[in-house]
Coordinates of C-alpha atoms in Angstrom, one line a residue:
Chain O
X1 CA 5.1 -15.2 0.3
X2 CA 5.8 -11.3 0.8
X3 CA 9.3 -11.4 -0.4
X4 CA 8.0 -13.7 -3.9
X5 CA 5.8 -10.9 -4.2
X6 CA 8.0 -8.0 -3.5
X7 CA 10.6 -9.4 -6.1
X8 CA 7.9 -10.3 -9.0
X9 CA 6.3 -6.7 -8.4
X10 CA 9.4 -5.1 -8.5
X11 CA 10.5 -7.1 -11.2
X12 CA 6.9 -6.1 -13.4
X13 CA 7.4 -2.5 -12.9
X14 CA 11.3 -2.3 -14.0
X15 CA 10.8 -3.9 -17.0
X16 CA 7.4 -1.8 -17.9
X17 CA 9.6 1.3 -17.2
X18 CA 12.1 0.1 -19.2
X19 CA 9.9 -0.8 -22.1
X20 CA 7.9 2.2 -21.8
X21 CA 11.3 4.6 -21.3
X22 CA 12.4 2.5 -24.9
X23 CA 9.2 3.3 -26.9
X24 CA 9.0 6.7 -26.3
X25 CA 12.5 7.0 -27.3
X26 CA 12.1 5.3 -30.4
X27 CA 8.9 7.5 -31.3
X28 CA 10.8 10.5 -30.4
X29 CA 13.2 9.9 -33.0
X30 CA 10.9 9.0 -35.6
X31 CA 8.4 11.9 -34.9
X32 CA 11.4 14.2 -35.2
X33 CA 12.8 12.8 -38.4
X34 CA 9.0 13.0 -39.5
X35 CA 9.0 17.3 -38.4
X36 CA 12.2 17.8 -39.9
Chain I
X1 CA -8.4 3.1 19.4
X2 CA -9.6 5.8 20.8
X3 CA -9.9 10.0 20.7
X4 CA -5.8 10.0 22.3
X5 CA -4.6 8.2 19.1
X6 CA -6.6 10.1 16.9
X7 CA -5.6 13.4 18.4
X8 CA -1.9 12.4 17.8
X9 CA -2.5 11.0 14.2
X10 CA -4.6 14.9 13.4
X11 CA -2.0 16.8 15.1
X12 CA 0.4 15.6 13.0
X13 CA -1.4 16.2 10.0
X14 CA -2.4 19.5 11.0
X15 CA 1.5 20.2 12.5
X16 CA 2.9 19.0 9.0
X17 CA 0.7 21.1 6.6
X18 CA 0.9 24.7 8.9
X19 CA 4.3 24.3 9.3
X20 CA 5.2 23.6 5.2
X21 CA 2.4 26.0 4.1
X22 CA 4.4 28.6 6.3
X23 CA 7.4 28.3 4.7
X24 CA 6.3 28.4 1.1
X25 CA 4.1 31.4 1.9
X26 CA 7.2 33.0 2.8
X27 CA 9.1 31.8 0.1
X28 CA 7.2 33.2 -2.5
X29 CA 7.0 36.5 -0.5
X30 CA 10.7 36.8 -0.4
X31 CA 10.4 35.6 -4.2
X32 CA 7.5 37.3 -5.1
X33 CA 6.1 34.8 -7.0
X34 CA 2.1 35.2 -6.3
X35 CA -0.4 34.1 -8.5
X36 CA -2.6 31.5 -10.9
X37 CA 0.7 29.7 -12.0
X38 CA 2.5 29.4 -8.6
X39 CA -0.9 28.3 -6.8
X40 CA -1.9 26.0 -9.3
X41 CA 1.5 25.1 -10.9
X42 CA 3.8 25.4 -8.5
X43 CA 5.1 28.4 -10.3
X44 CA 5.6 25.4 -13.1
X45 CA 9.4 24.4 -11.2
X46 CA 8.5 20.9 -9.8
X47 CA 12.0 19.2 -9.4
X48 CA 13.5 15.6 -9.6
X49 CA 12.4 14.3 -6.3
X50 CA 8.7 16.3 -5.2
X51 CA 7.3 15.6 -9.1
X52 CA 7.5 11.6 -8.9
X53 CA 6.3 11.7 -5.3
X54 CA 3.5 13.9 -6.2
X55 CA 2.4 11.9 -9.3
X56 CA 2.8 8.6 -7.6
X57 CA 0.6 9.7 -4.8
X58 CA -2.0 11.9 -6.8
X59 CA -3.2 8.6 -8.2
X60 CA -3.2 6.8 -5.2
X61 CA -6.1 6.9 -2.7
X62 CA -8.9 5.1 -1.3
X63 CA -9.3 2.5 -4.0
X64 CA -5.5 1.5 -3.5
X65 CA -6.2 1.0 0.3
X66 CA -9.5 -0.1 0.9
X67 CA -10.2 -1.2 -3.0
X68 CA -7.0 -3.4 -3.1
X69 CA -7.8 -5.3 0.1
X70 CA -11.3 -5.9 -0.7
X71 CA -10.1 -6.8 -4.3
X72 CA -7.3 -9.1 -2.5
X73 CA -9.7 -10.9 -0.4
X74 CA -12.2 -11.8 -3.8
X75 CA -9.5 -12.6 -6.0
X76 CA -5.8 -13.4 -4.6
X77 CA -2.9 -11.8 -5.5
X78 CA -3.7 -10.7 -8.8
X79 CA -5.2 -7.5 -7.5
X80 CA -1.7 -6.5 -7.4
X81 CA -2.6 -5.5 -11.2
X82 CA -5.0 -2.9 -9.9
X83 CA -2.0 -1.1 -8.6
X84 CA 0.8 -2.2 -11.6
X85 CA -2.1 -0.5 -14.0
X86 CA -1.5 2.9 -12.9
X87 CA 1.9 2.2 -13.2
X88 CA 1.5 1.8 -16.7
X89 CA -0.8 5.0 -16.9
X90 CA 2.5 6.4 -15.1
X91 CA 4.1 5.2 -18.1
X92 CA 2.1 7.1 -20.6
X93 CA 2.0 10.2 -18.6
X94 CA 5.8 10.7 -18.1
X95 CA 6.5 9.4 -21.9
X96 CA 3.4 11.1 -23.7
X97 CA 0.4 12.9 -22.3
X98 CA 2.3 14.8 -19.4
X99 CA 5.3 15.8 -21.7
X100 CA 2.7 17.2 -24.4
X101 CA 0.5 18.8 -22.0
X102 CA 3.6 20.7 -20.7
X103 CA 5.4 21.5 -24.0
X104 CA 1.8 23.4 -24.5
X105 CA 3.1 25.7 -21.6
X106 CA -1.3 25.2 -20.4
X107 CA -2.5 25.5 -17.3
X108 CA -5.6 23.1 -17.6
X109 CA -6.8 20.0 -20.2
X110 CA -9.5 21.8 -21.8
X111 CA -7.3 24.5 -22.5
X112 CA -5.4 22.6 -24.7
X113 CA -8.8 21.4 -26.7
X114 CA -9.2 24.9 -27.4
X115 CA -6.2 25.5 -29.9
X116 CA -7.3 22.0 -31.1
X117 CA -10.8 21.7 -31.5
X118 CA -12.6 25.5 -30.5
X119 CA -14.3 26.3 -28.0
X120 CA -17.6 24.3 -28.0
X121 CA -15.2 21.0 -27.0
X122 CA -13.1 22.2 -24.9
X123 CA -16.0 23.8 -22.7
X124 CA -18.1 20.8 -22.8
X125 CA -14.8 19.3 -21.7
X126 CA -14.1 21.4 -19.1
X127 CA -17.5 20.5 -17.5
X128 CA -17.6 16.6 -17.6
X129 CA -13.9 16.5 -16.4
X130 CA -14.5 18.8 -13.3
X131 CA -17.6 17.1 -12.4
X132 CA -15.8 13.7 -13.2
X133 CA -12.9 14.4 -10.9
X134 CA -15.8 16.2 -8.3
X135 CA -17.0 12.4 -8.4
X136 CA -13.8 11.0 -7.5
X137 CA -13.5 13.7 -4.5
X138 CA -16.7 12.5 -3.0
X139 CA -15.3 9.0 -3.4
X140 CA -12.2 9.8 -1.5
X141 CA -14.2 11.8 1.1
X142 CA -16.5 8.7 1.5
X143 CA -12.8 6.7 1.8
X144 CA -11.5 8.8 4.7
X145 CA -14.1 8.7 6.4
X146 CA -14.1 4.7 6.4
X147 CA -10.4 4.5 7.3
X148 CA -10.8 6.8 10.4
X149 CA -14.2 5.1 11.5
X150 CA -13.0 1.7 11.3
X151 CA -9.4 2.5 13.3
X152 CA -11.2 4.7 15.7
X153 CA -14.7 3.5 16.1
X154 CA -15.9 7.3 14.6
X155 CA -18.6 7.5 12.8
X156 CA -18.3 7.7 8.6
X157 CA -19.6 10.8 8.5
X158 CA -17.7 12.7 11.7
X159 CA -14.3 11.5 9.7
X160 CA -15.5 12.6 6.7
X161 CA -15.8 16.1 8.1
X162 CA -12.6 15.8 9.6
X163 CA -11.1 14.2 6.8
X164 CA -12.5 16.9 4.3
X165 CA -11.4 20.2 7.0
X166 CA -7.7 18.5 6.9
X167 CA -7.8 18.2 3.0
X168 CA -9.1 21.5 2.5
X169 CA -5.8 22.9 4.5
X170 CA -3.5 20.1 3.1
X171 CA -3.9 22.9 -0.3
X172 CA -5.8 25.7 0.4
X173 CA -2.6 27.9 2.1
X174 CA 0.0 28.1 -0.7
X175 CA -1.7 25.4 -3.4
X176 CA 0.3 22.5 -6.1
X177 CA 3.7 23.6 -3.8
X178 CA 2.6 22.7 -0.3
X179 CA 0.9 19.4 -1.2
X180 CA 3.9 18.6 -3.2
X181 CA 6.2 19.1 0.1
X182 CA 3.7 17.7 2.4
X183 CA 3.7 14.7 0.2
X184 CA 7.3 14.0 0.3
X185 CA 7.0 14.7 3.8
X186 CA 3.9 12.0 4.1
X187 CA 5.9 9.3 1.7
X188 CA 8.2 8.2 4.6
X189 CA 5.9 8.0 7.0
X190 CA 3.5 6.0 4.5
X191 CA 6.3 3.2 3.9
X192 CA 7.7 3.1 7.2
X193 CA 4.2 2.6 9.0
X194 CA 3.3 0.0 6.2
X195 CA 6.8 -1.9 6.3
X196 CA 6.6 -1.7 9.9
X197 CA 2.4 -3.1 9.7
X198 CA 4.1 -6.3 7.5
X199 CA 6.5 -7.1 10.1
X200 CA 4.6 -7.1 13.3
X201 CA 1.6 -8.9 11.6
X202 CA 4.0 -11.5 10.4
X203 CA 5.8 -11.6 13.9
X204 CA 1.9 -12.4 15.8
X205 CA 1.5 -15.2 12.9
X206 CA 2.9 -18.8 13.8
X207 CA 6.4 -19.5 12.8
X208 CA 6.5 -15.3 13.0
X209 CA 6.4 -15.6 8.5
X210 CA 3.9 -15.8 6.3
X211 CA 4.7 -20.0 5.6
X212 CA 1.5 -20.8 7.7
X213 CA -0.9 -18.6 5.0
X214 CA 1.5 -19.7 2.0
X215 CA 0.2 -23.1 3.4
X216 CA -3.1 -22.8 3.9
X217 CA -3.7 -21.6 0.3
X218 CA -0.9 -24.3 -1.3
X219 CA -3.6 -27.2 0.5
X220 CA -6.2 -26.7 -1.6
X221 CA -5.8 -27.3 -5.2
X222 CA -8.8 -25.0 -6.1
X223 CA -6.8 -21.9 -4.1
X224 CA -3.1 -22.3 -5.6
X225 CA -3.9 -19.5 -8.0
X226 CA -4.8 -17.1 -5.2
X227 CA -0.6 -16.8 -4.7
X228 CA -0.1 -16.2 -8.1
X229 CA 0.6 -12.1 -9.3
X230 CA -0.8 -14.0 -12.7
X231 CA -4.4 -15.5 -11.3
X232 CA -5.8 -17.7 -13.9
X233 CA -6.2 -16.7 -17.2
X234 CA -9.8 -15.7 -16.9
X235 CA -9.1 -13.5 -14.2
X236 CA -6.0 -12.1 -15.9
X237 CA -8.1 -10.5 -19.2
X238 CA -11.3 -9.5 -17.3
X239 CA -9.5 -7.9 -14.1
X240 CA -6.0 -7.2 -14.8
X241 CA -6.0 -5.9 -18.5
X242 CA -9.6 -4.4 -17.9
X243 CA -8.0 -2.5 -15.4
X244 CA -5.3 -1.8 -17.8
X245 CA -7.4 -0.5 -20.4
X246 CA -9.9 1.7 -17.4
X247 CA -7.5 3.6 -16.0
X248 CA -4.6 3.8 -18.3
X249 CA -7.3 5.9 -20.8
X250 CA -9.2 7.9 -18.0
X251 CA -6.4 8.9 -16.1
X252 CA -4.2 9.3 -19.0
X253 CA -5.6 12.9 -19.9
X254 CA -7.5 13.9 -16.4
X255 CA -6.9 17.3 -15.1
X256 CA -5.6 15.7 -11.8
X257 CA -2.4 13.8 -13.1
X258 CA -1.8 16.2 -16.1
X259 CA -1.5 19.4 -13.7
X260 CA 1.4 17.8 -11.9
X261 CA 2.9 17.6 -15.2
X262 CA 2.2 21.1 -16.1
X263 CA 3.6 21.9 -12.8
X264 CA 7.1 20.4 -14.1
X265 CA 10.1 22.2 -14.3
X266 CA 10.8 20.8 -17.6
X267 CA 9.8 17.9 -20.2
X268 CA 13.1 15.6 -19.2
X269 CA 12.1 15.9 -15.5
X270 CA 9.0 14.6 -16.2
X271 CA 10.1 11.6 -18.2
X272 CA 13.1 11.1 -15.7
X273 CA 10.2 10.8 -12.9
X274 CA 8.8 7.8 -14.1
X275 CA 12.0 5.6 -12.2
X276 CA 11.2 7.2 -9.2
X277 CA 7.2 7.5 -9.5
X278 CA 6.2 4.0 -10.6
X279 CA 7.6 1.7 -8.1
X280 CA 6.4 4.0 -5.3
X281 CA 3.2 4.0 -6.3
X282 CA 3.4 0.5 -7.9
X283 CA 5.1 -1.0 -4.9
X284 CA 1.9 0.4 -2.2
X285 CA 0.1 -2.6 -3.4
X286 CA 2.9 -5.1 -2.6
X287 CA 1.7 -4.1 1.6
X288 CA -2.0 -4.3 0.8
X289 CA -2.1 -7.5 -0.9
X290 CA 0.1 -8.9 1.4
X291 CA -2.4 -8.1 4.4
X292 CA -5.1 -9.2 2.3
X293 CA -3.8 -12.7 1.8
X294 CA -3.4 -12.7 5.2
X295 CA -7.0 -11.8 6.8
X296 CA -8.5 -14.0 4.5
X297 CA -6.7 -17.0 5.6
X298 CA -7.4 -16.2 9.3
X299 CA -10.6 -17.7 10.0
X300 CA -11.3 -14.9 12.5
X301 CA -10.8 -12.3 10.3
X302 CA -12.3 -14.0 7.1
X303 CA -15.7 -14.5 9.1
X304 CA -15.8 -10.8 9.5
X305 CA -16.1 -9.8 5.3
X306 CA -14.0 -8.7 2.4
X307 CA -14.7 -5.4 3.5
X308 CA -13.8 -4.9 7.1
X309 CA -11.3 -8.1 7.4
X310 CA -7.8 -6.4 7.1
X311 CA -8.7 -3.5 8.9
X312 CA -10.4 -5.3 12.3
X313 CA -6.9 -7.8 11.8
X314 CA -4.5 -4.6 11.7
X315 CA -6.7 -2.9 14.5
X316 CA -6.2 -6.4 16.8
X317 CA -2.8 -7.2 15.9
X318 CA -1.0 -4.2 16.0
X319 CA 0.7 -2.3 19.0
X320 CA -1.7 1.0 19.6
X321 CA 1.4 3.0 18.6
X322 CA 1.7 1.4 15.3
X323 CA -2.4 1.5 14.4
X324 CA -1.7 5.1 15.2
X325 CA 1.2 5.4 12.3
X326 CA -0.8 3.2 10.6
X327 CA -4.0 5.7 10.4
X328 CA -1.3 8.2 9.6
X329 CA -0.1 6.8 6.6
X330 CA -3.4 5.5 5.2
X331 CA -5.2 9.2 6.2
X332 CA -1.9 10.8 4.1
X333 CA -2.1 8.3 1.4
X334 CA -5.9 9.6 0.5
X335 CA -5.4 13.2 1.5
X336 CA -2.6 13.4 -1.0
X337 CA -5.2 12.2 -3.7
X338 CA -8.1 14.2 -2.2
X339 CA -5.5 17.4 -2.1
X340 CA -5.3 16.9 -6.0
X341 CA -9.1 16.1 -6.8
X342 CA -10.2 19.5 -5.2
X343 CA -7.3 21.7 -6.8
X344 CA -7.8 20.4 -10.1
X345 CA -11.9 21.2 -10.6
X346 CA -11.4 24.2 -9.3
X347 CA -8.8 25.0 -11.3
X348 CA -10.6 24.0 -14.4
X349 CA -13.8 26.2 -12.9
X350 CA -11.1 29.1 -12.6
X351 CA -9.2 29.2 -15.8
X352 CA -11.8 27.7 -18.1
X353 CA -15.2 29.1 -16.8
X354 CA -14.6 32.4 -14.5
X355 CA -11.4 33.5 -17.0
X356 CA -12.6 32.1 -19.9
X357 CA -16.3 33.2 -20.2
X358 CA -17.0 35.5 -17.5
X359 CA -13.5 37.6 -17.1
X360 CA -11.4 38.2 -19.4
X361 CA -8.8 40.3 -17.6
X362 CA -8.9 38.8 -13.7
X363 CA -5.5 39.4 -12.6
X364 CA -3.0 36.0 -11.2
X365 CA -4.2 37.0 -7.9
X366 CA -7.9 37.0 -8.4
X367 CA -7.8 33.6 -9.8
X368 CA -5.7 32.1 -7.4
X369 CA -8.7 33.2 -4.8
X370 CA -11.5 31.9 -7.4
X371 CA -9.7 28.8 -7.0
X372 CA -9.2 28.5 -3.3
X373 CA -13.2 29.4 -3.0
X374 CA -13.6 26.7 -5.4
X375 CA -11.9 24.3 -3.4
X376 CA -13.9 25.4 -0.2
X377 CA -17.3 24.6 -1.9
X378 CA -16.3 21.4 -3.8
X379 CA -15.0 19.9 -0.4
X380 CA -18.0 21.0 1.6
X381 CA -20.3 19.3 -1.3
X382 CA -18.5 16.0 -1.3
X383 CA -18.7 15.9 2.4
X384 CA -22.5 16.6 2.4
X385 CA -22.8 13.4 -0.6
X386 CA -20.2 11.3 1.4
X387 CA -22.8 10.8 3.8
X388 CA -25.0 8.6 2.0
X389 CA -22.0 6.3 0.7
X390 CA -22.3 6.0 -2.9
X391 CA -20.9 2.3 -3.7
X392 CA -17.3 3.1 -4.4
X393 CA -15.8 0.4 -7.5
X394 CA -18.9 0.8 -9.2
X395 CA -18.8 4.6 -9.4
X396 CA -15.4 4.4 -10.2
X397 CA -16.2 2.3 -13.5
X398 CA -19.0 5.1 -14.4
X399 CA -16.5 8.0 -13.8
X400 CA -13.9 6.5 -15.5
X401 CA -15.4 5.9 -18.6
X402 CA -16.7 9.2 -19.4
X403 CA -12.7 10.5 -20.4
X404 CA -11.8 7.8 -22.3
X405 CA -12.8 9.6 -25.6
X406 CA -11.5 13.0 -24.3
X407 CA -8.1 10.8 -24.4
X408 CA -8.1 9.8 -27.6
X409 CA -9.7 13.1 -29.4
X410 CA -6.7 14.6 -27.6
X411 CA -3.8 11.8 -28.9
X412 CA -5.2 11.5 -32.6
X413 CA -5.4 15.3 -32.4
X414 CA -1.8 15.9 -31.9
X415 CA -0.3 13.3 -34.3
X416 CA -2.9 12.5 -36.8
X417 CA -5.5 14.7 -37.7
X418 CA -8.0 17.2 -36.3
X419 CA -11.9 17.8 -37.1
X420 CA -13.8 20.0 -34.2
X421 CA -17.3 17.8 -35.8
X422 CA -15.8 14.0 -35.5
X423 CA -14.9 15.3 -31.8
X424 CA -17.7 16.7 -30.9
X425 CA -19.7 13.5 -32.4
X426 CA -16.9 11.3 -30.6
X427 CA -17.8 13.2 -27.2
X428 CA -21.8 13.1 -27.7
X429 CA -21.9 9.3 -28.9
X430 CA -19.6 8.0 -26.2
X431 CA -21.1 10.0 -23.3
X432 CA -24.8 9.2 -23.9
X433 CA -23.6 5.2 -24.1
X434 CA -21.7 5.4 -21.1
X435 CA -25.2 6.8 -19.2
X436 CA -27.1 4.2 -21.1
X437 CA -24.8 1.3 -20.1
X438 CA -25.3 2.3 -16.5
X439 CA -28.8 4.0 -16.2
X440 CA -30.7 1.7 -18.8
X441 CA -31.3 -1.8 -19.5
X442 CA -29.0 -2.1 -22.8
X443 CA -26.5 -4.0 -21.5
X444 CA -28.7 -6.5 -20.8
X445 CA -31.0 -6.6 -23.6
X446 CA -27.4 -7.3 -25.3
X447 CA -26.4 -9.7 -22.6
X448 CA -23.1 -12.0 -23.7
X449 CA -20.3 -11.2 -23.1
X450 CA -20.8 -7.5 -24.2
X451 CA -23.0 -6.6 -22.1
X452 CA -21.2 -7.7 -18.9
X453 CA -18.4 -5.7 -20.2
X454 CA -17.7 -2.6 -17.9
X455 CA -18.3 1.0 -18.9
X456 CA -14.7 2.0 -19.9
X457 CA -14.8 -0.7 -22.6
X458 CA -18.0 0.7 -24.3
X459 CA -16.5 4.4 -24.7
X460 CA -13.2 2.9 -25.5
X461 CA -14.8 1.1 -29.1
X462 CA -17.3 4.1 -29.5
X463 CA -15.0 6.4 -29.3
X464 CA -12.3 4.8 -31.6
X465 CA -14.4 3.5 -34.4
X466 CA -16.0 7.3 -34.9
X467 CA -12.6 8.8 -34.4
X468 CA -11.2 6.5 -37.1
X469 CA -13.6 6.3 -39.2
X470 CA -14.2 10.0 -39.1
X471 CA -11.3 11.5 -39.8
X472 CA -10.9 9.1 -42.6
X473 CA -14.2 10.3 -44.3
X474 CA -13.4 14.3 -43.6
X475 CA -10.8 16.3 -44.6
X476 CA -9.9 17.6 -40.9
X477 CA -6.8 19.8 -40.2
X478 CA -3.3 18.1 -39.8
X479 CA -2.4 17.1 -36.2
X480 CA -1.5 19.7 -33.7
X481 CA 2.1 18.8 -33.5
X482 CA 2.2 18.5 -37.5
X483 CA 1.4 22.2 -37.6
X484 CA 4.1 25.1 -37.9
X485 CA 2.9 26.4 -34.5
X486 CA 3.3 23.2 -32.3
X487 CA 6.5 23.2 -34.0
X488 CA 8.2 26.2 -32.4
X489 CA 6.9 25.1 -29.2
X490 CA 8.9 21.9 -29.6

């Protein structure tokens, strides 16, 4: 039960991070095409 | 458990924060670096490892302790989401809000409002946030002071005191620098004494696993979903995306999270925290649901409540060294959010009110002791409320909801477009519902499902139609990060 857990948590937040990391770098790029 | 163990857990406490407060102290005396921004900011060079410890653990406090095990025991395992939703408001932090608050090069929120909106916002800003994160530091007073009765048989109020006199120090000496250190210090000894917690219990439990209470809850149909990170799906859009929504939008623009950011070294180090800050704080609820799942499927422990369950189990079950670690970690874990909700106000009080309005040319060092003083009376105030033990989720809910539109002035500001009267209106609107939907009988006359929605919800929609619809009908200024300005500061 704990290690199911562990895993699925850990598993959740990676890929939220990764996600998140993703979308900002894509917005980055667009909000600094939209400055220039 | 009695006044030995407690003596060890307080002279460590008090051990760790003289001894780090020491050495920065003499640090910046040797560096000469005195003053507003290294008190509050950490002389704004927060590297790679103390940043995502010191965000993880600013938003994580009583409610991840004491909230998540009652939650656990009510719902199952899905009150993990109450810990993966500030790992999404991690998320926006380290990618948005704390990047843009420290490309501003500000020292508090409100500041930021004022190059945005004027004056009359960020003010009436600057108020409801301090007194809304004052509200979260009598909250975490009140939560101390139940983890240190319960493992030591005090009463709430004696380890509220004590509780409050240890958080006062855990900042007071050299400010955002010591608690940073003391909480990289404290984040070992938080994991180890938790890890260590999981093991023993499981080694007391038949088999020495968790297969009995994976059992008990796979034999009847009605409690499968109590395993399950997912619950059902009603339990998945009221609690986990409610939660979500709550404290994703509050905590996205508070004062408490926001000044670690400021406190950065630089914007990549902030974004490059997120790997390290999000599982550490996201992880903490892995070791409190698990403890959850487990006093609720002990029938000794279940009989005792959702509230006092896990903490009588840990206090039976564990070796009188380990409770001692235990208390440790648990007392660390809230101090470090306590540390942050008594800095913050009183940093907003400093810069915002005694600066701002009342002196103009207070030297570094003269606001750095505004803010210490302003620590000392915010701390001795929450102690005095603490007392009567305010009912903790549901002030949470009210607190919450009242920066939800400060969020989204602040977001639509920087990109979109800008109009000091659609704020102001925003503010005004949003805050007098939130009172209503808590002091009144609205949400019942409305009754549905609206009206059992919670508070966050309500300022969430009021705030975004009139922001929309607003800045549609005016002609507003372009947004802050549109304008020539905000363009040299990127």
């Amino acid at each position: 039960m704990f290690i199911t857990l562990f895993i699925h948590t850990f598993v959740i937040i990676m890929v939220m991070v990764a996600v998140g990391q993703a979308i900002a770098s894509i917005a980055e790029r667009k909000h600094k095409q939209e400055v220039k | 458990m009695k006044t030995g163990i407690i003596a060890v857990v307080l002279l460590y406490q008090i051990l760790v924060i003289v001894i780090i407060g020491i050495i920065v102290k003499n640090k910046e005396k040797k560096e000469g670096s005195h003053g507003e921004a290294s008190f509050a900011l950490a002389g704004r060079n927060m590297g790679p490892v103390v940043l995502p410890i010191t965000m993880a653990f600013t938003v994580l406090g009583t409610a991840h302790i004491l909230g998540v095990f009652e939650m656990t025991f009510n719902m199952g395992a899905i009150a993990i989401w109450f810990s993966l939703a500030h790992t999404v408001l991690l998320i926006v932090a380290c990618v948005g809000t704390g990047r843009w608050v420290r490309r501003m090069g500000i020292t508090t929120v409100p500041e930021a409002l004022v190059g945005m909106y004027g004056k009359g916002v960020s003010i009436a800003v600057a108020c409801v946030m301090a007194g809304n994160i004052w509200g979260i530091l009598t909250l975490e007073t009140q939560g101390i002071g139940i983890v240190i009765s319960t493992m030591t048989g005090w009463d709430i109020a004696k380890g509220a005191l004590v509780g409050g006199v240890l958080g006062v120090f855990y900042v007071v000496i050299a400010g955002m620098k010591e608690v940073g250190l003391i909480n990289v210090v404290n984040a070992v000894i938080k994991y180890v004494a938790l890890i260590l917690a999981v093991l023993f219990v499981a080694l007391k439990l038949p088999g020495q696993n968790f297969d009995t209470i994976q059992t008990y809850y796979q034999a009847e149909p009605s409690q499968h979903f109590m395993l399950s990170v997912f619950g059902n799906a009603d339990l998945f859009i009221t609690f986990a995306i409610g939660n979500i929504i709550a404290v994703t939008f509050c905590q996205g623009i508070n004062q408490m999270l926001m000044q670690v950011c400021m406190a950065a070294r630089d914007e990549k180090t902030i974004k490059n925290a997120l790997w390290i800050a999000a599982p550490v704080n996201g992880m903490f609820g892995v070791f409190a649901v698990t403890l959850g799942l487990t006093a609720k499927a002990l029938p000794a422990y279940s009989a005792v409540g959702a509230k006092m369950a896990v903490t009588t189990m840990l206090v039976d079950m564990l070796p009188t060294w380990l409770s001692a670690g235990l208390l440790a970690a648990f007392v660390a874990a809230i101090l470090s959010a306590f540390s942050m909700t008594c800095l913050t106000p009183a940093t907003i009080f400093a810069v915002d009110i005694y600066k701002d309005l009342f002196n103009k040319n207070a030297s570094e060092k003269q606001v750095s002791n505004v803010i210490r003083i302003g620590i000392v009376i915010l701390v001795a105030l929450a102690i005095a409320i603490a007392a009567f033990l305010p009912p903790i989720l549901g002030a949470i809910n009210w607190l919450f909801a009242w920066l939800v539109p400060v969020f989204w002035i602040f977001v639509l500001g920087l990109f979109w477009k800008r109009s000091t009267k659609v704020a102001g209106l925003t503010l005004a609107v949003s805050w007098i519902l939130n009172v209503l939907w808590s002091f009144s009988p609205l949400p019942k006359a409305i009754g549905g499902l609206i009206g059992t929605l919670p508070n966050a919800y309500i300022t969430l929609l009021s705030a975004l139609v009139i922001l929309i619809v607003g800045n549609l009908a005016v002609k507003g200024e372009p947004g802050y990060f549109k304008t020539m300005d905000a363009r040299k500061l990127a």
